[in-house]
Amino acid sequence: MGGLQKKKFERGSATNYITRNKARKKLQLSLPDFRRLCILKGIYPHEPKHKKKVNKGSTAPRTFYLVKDIRFLLHEPIVGKFRDYKVFVRKLKKAYAKTEYSDVERLKDNKPTYKLDHIIKERYPTFIDALRDIDDALCMCFLFSTFARTGKCHVQTIQLCRRLTVEWMNYVIASRSLKKVFLSIKGIYYQAEVMGQLITWLVPYQFSHDHPTDVDYRVMATFTELYTTLLGFVNFRLYHSLNLVYPPKMDSKSDLELKGEDEEDYAMDSESYLEKLSALSTSLARVFSSVEDEEAQLDQFPVEGEDMENMEAREKEQKQQETQTKLFEGLKFFLNREVPRESLAFIIRCFGGQVSWDKSVCIGSTYDATDETITHQIVDRPNIDKQYISRYYIQPQWVFDCVNAKILLPVEDYFMGVTLPPHLSPFVEEKEGDYVPPEKLKVMALQQGKKPEQEEEDEDEEDEEGEDEEEEDDNDDDEEDEEEEAEEKSLKKMEEQRSQGKSLQVKVTPGKVKVENPARLEQEQKAEEKRLAIMMMKKKEKYLYDKIMFGKKRKIREANKLAAKRKAYDDAEKAKKKKARK
Amino acid sequence: MAACSSNSNMRREEQTEEKKKAREKSAKKRSKEEGDEGDEGEEIFSFKDKAAVDEEEDDDLSDSEDSVYSGLEDSGSDSDDEDDDDKDDNEEEEEEEDGSGNEDEEEDLKTETQQTGQTEQKKTTTMKKKKEGKEVTEEEKVNEYEHDSSDEEDIRNTVGNIPMEWYKDFPHIGYNLDGKKIYKPIRNKDELDEFLDKMENPEYWKTIHDKQTGRDIVLSDEQVDLVNRLQRGQFGDVNFNEYEPTVEFFTSDVMIHPVTNRPADKRSFIPSLIEKEKVSKMVHAIKMGWIKPRRVEDDSKGRYYDLWTGEDSSLVAKHKMHLPAPKIPLPSHQESYNPPPEYLFTDEERALWDQQDPSDRKLPFVPRKFSSLRQVPAFPRFIHERFERCLDLYLCPRQRKMRVNVNPEDLIPKLPKPKDLQPFPTTQSLVYRGHTGLIRSISVSPSGQWLASGSDDGSVRIWEVCSSRCMKTVQVGGAVKSISWNPNPAVCLLAVAVESVVLILSPSLGDKQVISATERLLSGQQEAETTEGEGPVSWIETEGEELNQGIHLKIQHAKAVQQVAWHAKGDYLASVMPDHSSHLQVLIHQLSRRRSQNPFRKNKGLVQCVSFHPIRPYFFVATQRCIRIYNLVKQEMTKKLQANSKWISSMDVHSSGDHVICGSYDCRLGWFDLDLSTKPYKMLRHHKKAVRGVAYHRSYPLFASASDDGSVIICHGTVYNDLLQNPLIVPVKVLKGHEITHDLGVLDVTFHPTQPWVFSSGADATVRLFT
């Protein structure tokens, strides 16, 4: 008794969340503007723990934002800009309607614009934060840079995206930070390690896009607006971290080299520079023309025990990385016109190789196909007319596989017109018990410096053994049961005969000595103990345990399924080969 | 569309030629007449006009001589349609400048010309001679101009520009000057005619039906050509040159002298008031901030700088609730353009993928294999996926989900090893076979030497425990529901529940002393018979065959008896007749005085089983949901145990009387400590199916439960004297052996009174001993 009556939903989680419509009303924004604001500011809905409490007892599906987030939006200067823009559009409409074209001109001159710099700074207070979140920005910019210059968005945006992506690629080349590449059916995945952050991005294959109708390009454009700003600042910082000039300039040496005769009629002046940059064939100018960069030696610290091992492991890794960055050093590639030039040039340059292409394919080729010093020519056609003995003709997958394997793979499997070995994803890290495709095992063996042929057989045997063991494990229980059952049956038979009053065929057979395997007995006992203990589990824990075990079993099942599929395939292949031989 | 009426073009042309001439003459004549009659000014005007026209014509000629004479023009003049008019209008705009008056007169003119005819021709001859030189061109021009009028249209279409449907049902279209109907051409073509026409008539394709007059018109070649040209977006005139050199209106050279010599106005020296007003308005607007100065071009938008210069870690106090968006999962082998063969879909997998809803699919794409990189097409859903990612980023509610990262082994409770809790039965050692029906109940004699089993085949068998020999078989003539050995070791008696009868059976096994004591007990009761009144049951002495079998007494109940239970002293016997509606469910019989009584006055639910307290005068009654404990001395209920299960099947009381276990049909086994609580201390869900029987061992801390899943589970249950230590209940052994028949597994279980052995009876008509 006494005191004020407590009202429902006036404290607790109900006051921490706000529905979207309410938030919109509070900010006095239209829905599209609200969405834009959310995209730019990185505000997203939150899923409350107790939806019914937050929803004031209703279970209707609603999206909730944190009240704090919305309050944070209230002070955003961009909101004012949105309103200005709305007013501007209204004025412009009016001016058009009144056919006051001088006013239209004046208004257009004063079109309100806004900058996103402060938002970037606010969302990513440190540079590392920005780097961590740059995956999506890269994917989006790479996608937009492949759009046609008509239609779906402003040409300036596309050009800006292209510029930024080219800058990014040039940075990756200059810093040699590319780690993994993967040719998927969607596009080409790249992974680079920049300042300790793994950054993955996806580049679509170079085709014109079939623009879908059920995609809201305004949303994409808003994201791109943000991402281009972010990427620009990140690029700036990255270039400066390497003492490179930003916006990127080509090295004066190479610039001179490139000033070929055909350049004038290639493109307009304004574009040709970007084109040359995007050719990715030249090194960039540095702020200080530095001596060839020396690898900073890691200082040795006195360490003990475990740390020692760690240190050694780290050093080893570092060494491996170094060798990887110099993977293609000393190799001279030539790209045929049918291979994806940009991605291959990018990868080869990332790992220190020299690369060129036909003059008519793109600007920036440095040497001709007739150059005798070319070591590898990348082709993607069944045969070629004129072949040089001094070079390998290989398919583009070789480059990708080499990068992922971190060694130069034998070229035999990748010769022109040869059926390629499967291309594996470098992003999969198999854990204990996962299925590992045999190709991966082969590559791993190669990495350890073993010869491929012997290894292959060994592996096969090993594999089989492993499988057998598994099967045995499965069978253990069954066998036992079977034995018991057999005993039971014989006993039953005897019983029946006895009960029927028949004279038993009394026969004394020498008893078999049951060999009891102590290890096995112990194992069984342990298994039984475990079973009993599982019976005693609490309901909640049992549920969790069952779930975990179910997941594990499913994983094993999937791995087995893949292995079986592979085996069937291999068998079929073998049979085919045998037939062919006959 | 240029509509052409005549099929005899040539003839008409001649006619029109004539008419033209005539008209021209009349026009000239008229103008002359007017000149004569009317005022001077008009004549001057018309003359002037003539001259201007002539000049224009000259120009025209010099530019494109053929244009006027082209066949097109002729046919066009023939057709005299509105469209043509428009075109002509364009060409002849200058010509038509000569005023509206002239045009107004046109129609009068036409009628006049027709009427006047030849006489007027003579008058005009003089004029004709004067203008001999230019005659040809002028004639053409004027004709054409005149022809624009719709004199022939008048004849053909008298109704004007109205929807022609209005005349659809009439045989005519409009009226002529005389007020006669102008009939439509007879048109009785049906589909077939139309078709034949289409097939045979080579000119069908250029035949057009004119709605206005209802006639068919065949286009001439020139007209067809014109149509084609117009459709192609070219000029109608073949010879028209679109790319003529421009003729500058003024010279582009700057002249030294001004064009006019007019002195400047006065107003050009005086500041303009209007302008001043305008300027002051603007100034005011600028002052008020309505007009903003033109903004300086801000190019800082695309300019980047080092945004994170003053970056310091104190700023990084992040929003606590911020959840960074999860990254897109990295691609696996399946996504490769050339995956290993095991990752490709088989036909079944593909079919399944196709069938599944896109949200249910494990993979959002079908793995495909391409033999080389050049064959890889663009991914059709690329933009979609990017867009979905965008939507996820700003629309998808985020929630922090704690991922349980526990080792499943850690979840398993640490129990004492069963090895340390021995002895308990571990292996099946004996099977007692002989029954043909399922064995519902078994009981072991207090000495532990004999085992009695009652089966649905209507027999009670008594076995020697050690040898598994069937010592005796008693046919009782009905399915045995329950059997119970008298716990008094001094006598050898069995209580058997068969249908609605409880049999007191003396198997006469074992010591002679015991047998005789039993005989004495049974015979000594006869004296007390007198006390028996009309109770709920009747005690019947047996004779003859039944007595020979060992059945001494029959206690006839009103309803089927489900269970019998002895008191520990062996004198009292309880029988259960489950019935929903009656308070007569439990009866307690006293063997020595052959007396029965109903202890309960009220029905408290369906009684499942009953049991006596081993030491104290308590009576346990298990109904469907709970167990009630009654004090027999005080005749009141002392406790009610909540079983927390749906339907109790069986119950047993520990020999100390402190603990009760009860099994239920919903697979549970409840363990009660009577001192602690009325709720079960522990619920064990070990069985997969209904629990049928439970049993305590008399001396060892063991209890067993039998279930329909064919297993007997032995649990170790120790209660410590130290009250602070929790009782230890551990399952120690799962005994399997019984086969499941008709969904029934093990029906009853009981322990050996002294040894750690357990007996179980099953639906497979066997009793098994586990030691």
PDB file of N, CA and C in Angstrom, chain B residues 260-294:
ATOM      1  N   THR B 260      22.037  52.819 -88.099  1.00  0.00           N
ATOM      2  CA  THR B 260      21.150  53.980 -88.192  1.00  0.00           C
ATOM      3  C   THR B 260      21.921  55.216 -87.733  1.00  0.00           C
ATOM      4  N   ASN B 261      21.448  56.298 -88.144  1.00  0.00           N
ATOM      5  CA  ASN B 261      22.115  57.545 -87.798  1.00  0.00           C
ATOM      6  C   ASN B 261      21.334  58.301 -86.743  1.00  0.00           C
ATOM      7  N   ARG B 262      20.479  57.568 -86.079  1.00  0.00           N
ATOM      8  CA  ARG B 262      19.555  58.226 -85.167  1.00  0.00           C
ATOM      9  C   ARG B 262      20.302  58.646 -83.918  1.00  0.00           C
ATOM     10  N   PRO B 263      20.093  59.879 -83.468  1.00  0.00           N
ATOM     11  CA  PRO B 263      20.745  60.298 -82.222  1.00  0.00           C
ATOM     12  C   PRO B 263      20.188  59.548 -81.034  1.00  0.00           C
ATOM     13  N   ALA B 264      21.011  59.389 -79.987  1.00  0.00           N
ATOM     14  CA  ALA B 264      20.595  58.633 -78.800  1.00  0.00           C
ATOM     15  C   ALA B 264      19.423  59.320 -78.116  1.00  0.00           C
ATOM     16  N   ASP B 265      18.587  58.493 -77.502  1.00  0.00           N
ATOM     17  CA  ASP B 265      17.408  59.033 -76.811  1.00  0.00           C
ATOM     18  C   ASP B 265      17.830  59.791 -75.577  1.00  0.00           C
ATOM     19  N   LYS B 266      16.908  60.541 -75.102  1.00  0.00           N
ATOM     20  CA  LYS B 266      17.187  61.256 -73.862  1.00  0.00           C
ATOM     21  C   LYS B 266      17.241  60.266 -72.692  1.00  0.00           C
ATOM     22  N   ARG B 267      16.385  59.313 -72.801  1.00  0.00           N
ATOM     23  CA  ARG B 267      16.273  58.389 -71.675  1.00  0.00           C
ATOM     24  C   ARG B 267      17.535  57.561 -71.468  1.00  0.00           C
ATOM     25  N   SER B 268      18.323  57.517 -72.531  1.00  0.00           N
ATOM     26  CA  SER B 268      19.565  56.755 -72.359  1.00  0.00           C
ATOM     27  C   SER B 268      20.575  57.510 -71.513  1.00  0.00           C
ATOM     28  N   PHE B 269      20.317  58.804 -71.275  1.00  0.00           N
ATOM     29  CA  PHE B 269      21.223  59.580 -70.415  1.00  0.00           C
ATOM     30  C   PHE B 269      20.716  59.691 -68.997  1.00  0.00           C
ATOM     31  N   ILE B 270      19.447  59.389 -68.804  1.00  0.00           N
ATOM     32  CA  ILE B 270      18.856  59.533 -67.466  1.00  0.00           C
ATOM     33  C   ILE B 270      18.835  58.166 -66.796  1.00  0.00           C
ATOM     34  N   PRO B 271      19.256  58.057 -65.548  1.00  0.00           N
ATOM     35  CA  PRO B 271      19.165  56.768 -64.845  1.00  0.00           C
ATOM     36  C   PRO B 271      17.734  56.282 -64.803  1.00  0.00           C
ATOM     37  N   SER B 272      17.549  55.011 -65.098  1.00  0.00           N
ATOM     38  CA  SER B 272      16.191  54.478 -65.212  1.00  0.00           C
ATOM     39  C   SER B 272      15.599  54.235 -63.831  1.00  0.00           C
ATOM     40  N   LEU B 273      14.419  54.696 -63.699  1.00  0.00           N
ATOM     41  CA  LEU B 273      13.738  54.513 -62.414  1.00  0.00           C
ATOM     42  C   LEU B 273      13.355  53.057 -62.183  1.00  0.00           C
ATOM     43  N   ILE B 274      12.920  52.477 -63.258  1.00  0.00           N
ATOM     44  CA  ILE B 274      12.473  51.079 -63.133  1.00  0.00           C
ATOM     45  C   ILE B 274      13.640  50.181 -62.716  1.00  0.00           C
ATOM     46  N   GLU B 275      14.766  50.462 -63.388  1.00  0.00           N
ATOM     47  CA  GLU B 275      15.934  49.656 -63.055  1.00  0.00           C
ATOM     48  C   GLU B 275      16.357  49.874 -61.623  1.00  0.00           C
ATOM     49  N   LYS B 276      16.251  51.142 -61.241  1.00  0.00           N
ATOM     50  CA  LYS B 276      16.636  51.472 -59.870  1.00  0.00           C
ATOM     51  C   LYS B 276      15.771  50.682 -58.887  1.00  0.00           C
ATOM     52  N   GLU B 277      14.523  50.630 -59.202  1.00  0.00           N
ATOM     53  CA  GLU B 277      13.588  49.900 -58.353  1.00  0.00           C
ATOM     54  C   GLU B 277      13.990  48.425 -58.269  1.00  0.00           C
ATOM     55  N   LYS B 278      14.281  47.901 -59.445  1.00  0.00           N
ATOM     56  CA  LYS B 278      14.647  46.480 -59.493  1.00  0.00           C
ATOM     57  C   LYS B 278      15.904  46.226 -58.662  1.00  0.00           C
ATOM     58  N   VAL B 279      16.883  47.097 -58.863  1.00  0.00           N
ATOM     59  CA  VAL B 279      18.149  46.908 -58.160  1.00  0.00           C
ATOM     60  C   VAL B 279      17.936  47.013 -56.660  1.00  0.00           C
ATOM     61  N   SER B 280      17.117  47.996 -56.279  1.00  0.00           N
ATOM     62  CA  SER B 280      16.923  48.164 -54.836  1.00  0.00           C
ATOM     63  C   SER B 280      16.230  46.946 -54.255  1.00  0.00           C
ATOM     64  N   LYS B 281      15.329  46.367 -55.046  1.00  0.00           N
ATOM     65  CA  LYS B 281      14.669  45.144 -54.580  1.00  0.00           C
ATOM     66  C   LYS B 281      15.701  44.044 -54.349  1.00  0.00           C
ATOM     67  N   MET B 282      16.597  43.936 -55.317  1.00  0.00           N
ATOM     68  CA  MET B 282      17.608  42.888 -55.197  1.00  0.00           C
ATOM     69  C   MET B 282      18.498  43.127 -53.987  1.00  0.00           C
ATOM     70  N   VAL B 283      18.877  44.433 -53.835  1.00  0.00           N
ATOM     71  CA  VAL B 283      19.736  44.758 -52.701  1.00  0.00           C
ATOM     72  C   VAL B 283      19.047  44.374 -51.401  1.00  0.00           C
ATOM     73  N   HIS B 284      17.785  44.699 -51.366  1.00  0.00           N
ATOM     74  CA  HIS B 284      17.023  44.355 -50.171  1.00  0.00           C
ATOM     75  C   HIS B 284      17.010  42.855 -49.942  1.00  0.00           C
ATOM     76  N   ALA B 285      16.774  42.126 -51.040  1.00  0.00           N
ATOM     77  CA  ALA B 285      16.728  40.664 -50.923  1.00  0.00           C
ATOM     78  C   ALA B 285      18.063  40.115 -50.448  1.00  0.00           C
ATOM     79  N   ILE B 286      19.125  40.716 -50.949  1.00  0.00           N
ATOM     80  CA  ILE B 286      20.446  40.234 -50.536  1.00  0.00           C
ATOM     81  C   ILE B 286      20.672  40.535 -49.061  1.00  0.00           C
ATOM     82  N   LYS B 287      20.240  41.795 -48.674  1.00  0.00           N
ATOM     83  CA  LYS B 287      20.396  42.161 -47.270  1.00  0.00           C
ATOM     84  C   LYS B 287      19.640  41.205 -46.376  1.00  0.00           C
ATOM     85  N   MET B 288      18.444  40.848 -46.805  1.00  0.00           N
ATOM     86  CA  MET B 288      17.619  39.978 -45.974  1.00  0.00           C
ATOM     87  C   MET B 288      18.065  38.521 -46.060  1.00  0.00           C
ATOM     88  N   GLY B 289      18.983  38.270 -46.947  1.00  0.00           N
ATOM     89  CA  GLY B 289      19.474  36.902 -47.064  1.00  0.00           C
ATOM     90  C   GLY B 289      18.594  36.025 -47.921  1.00  0.00           C
ATOM     91  N   TRP B 290      17.700  36.652 -48.696  1.00  0.00           N
ATOM     92  CA  TRP B 290      16.857  35.827 -49.574  1.00  0.00           C
ATOM     93  C   TRP B 290      17.643  35.384 -50.784  1.00  0.00           C
ATOM     94  N   ILE B 291      18.461  36.274 -51.264  1.00  0.00           N
ATOM     95  CA  ILE B 291      19.306  35.878 -52.393  1.00  0.00           C
ATOM     96  C   ILE B 291      20.703  35.667 -51.846  1.00  0.00           C
ATOM     97  N   LYS B 292      21.224  34.533 -52.168  1.00  0.00           N
ATOM     98  CA  LYS B 292      22.581  34.286 -51.691  1.00  0.00           C
ATOM     99  C   LYS B 292      23.548  34.517 -52.839  1.00  0.00           C
ATOM    100  N   PRO B 293      24.709  35.013 -52.508  1.00  0.00           N
ATOM    101  CA  PRO B 293      25.682  35.176 -53.584  1.00  0.00           C
ATOM    102  C   PRO B 293      26.039  33.821 -54.162  1.00  0.00           C
ATOM    103  N   ARG B 294      26.451  33.841 -55.378  1.00  0.00           N
ATOM    104  CA  ARG B 294      26.796  32.579 -56.033  1.00  0.00           C
ATOM    105  C   ARG B 294      27.904  31.893 -55.237  1.00  0.00           C
TER     106      ARG B 294
END
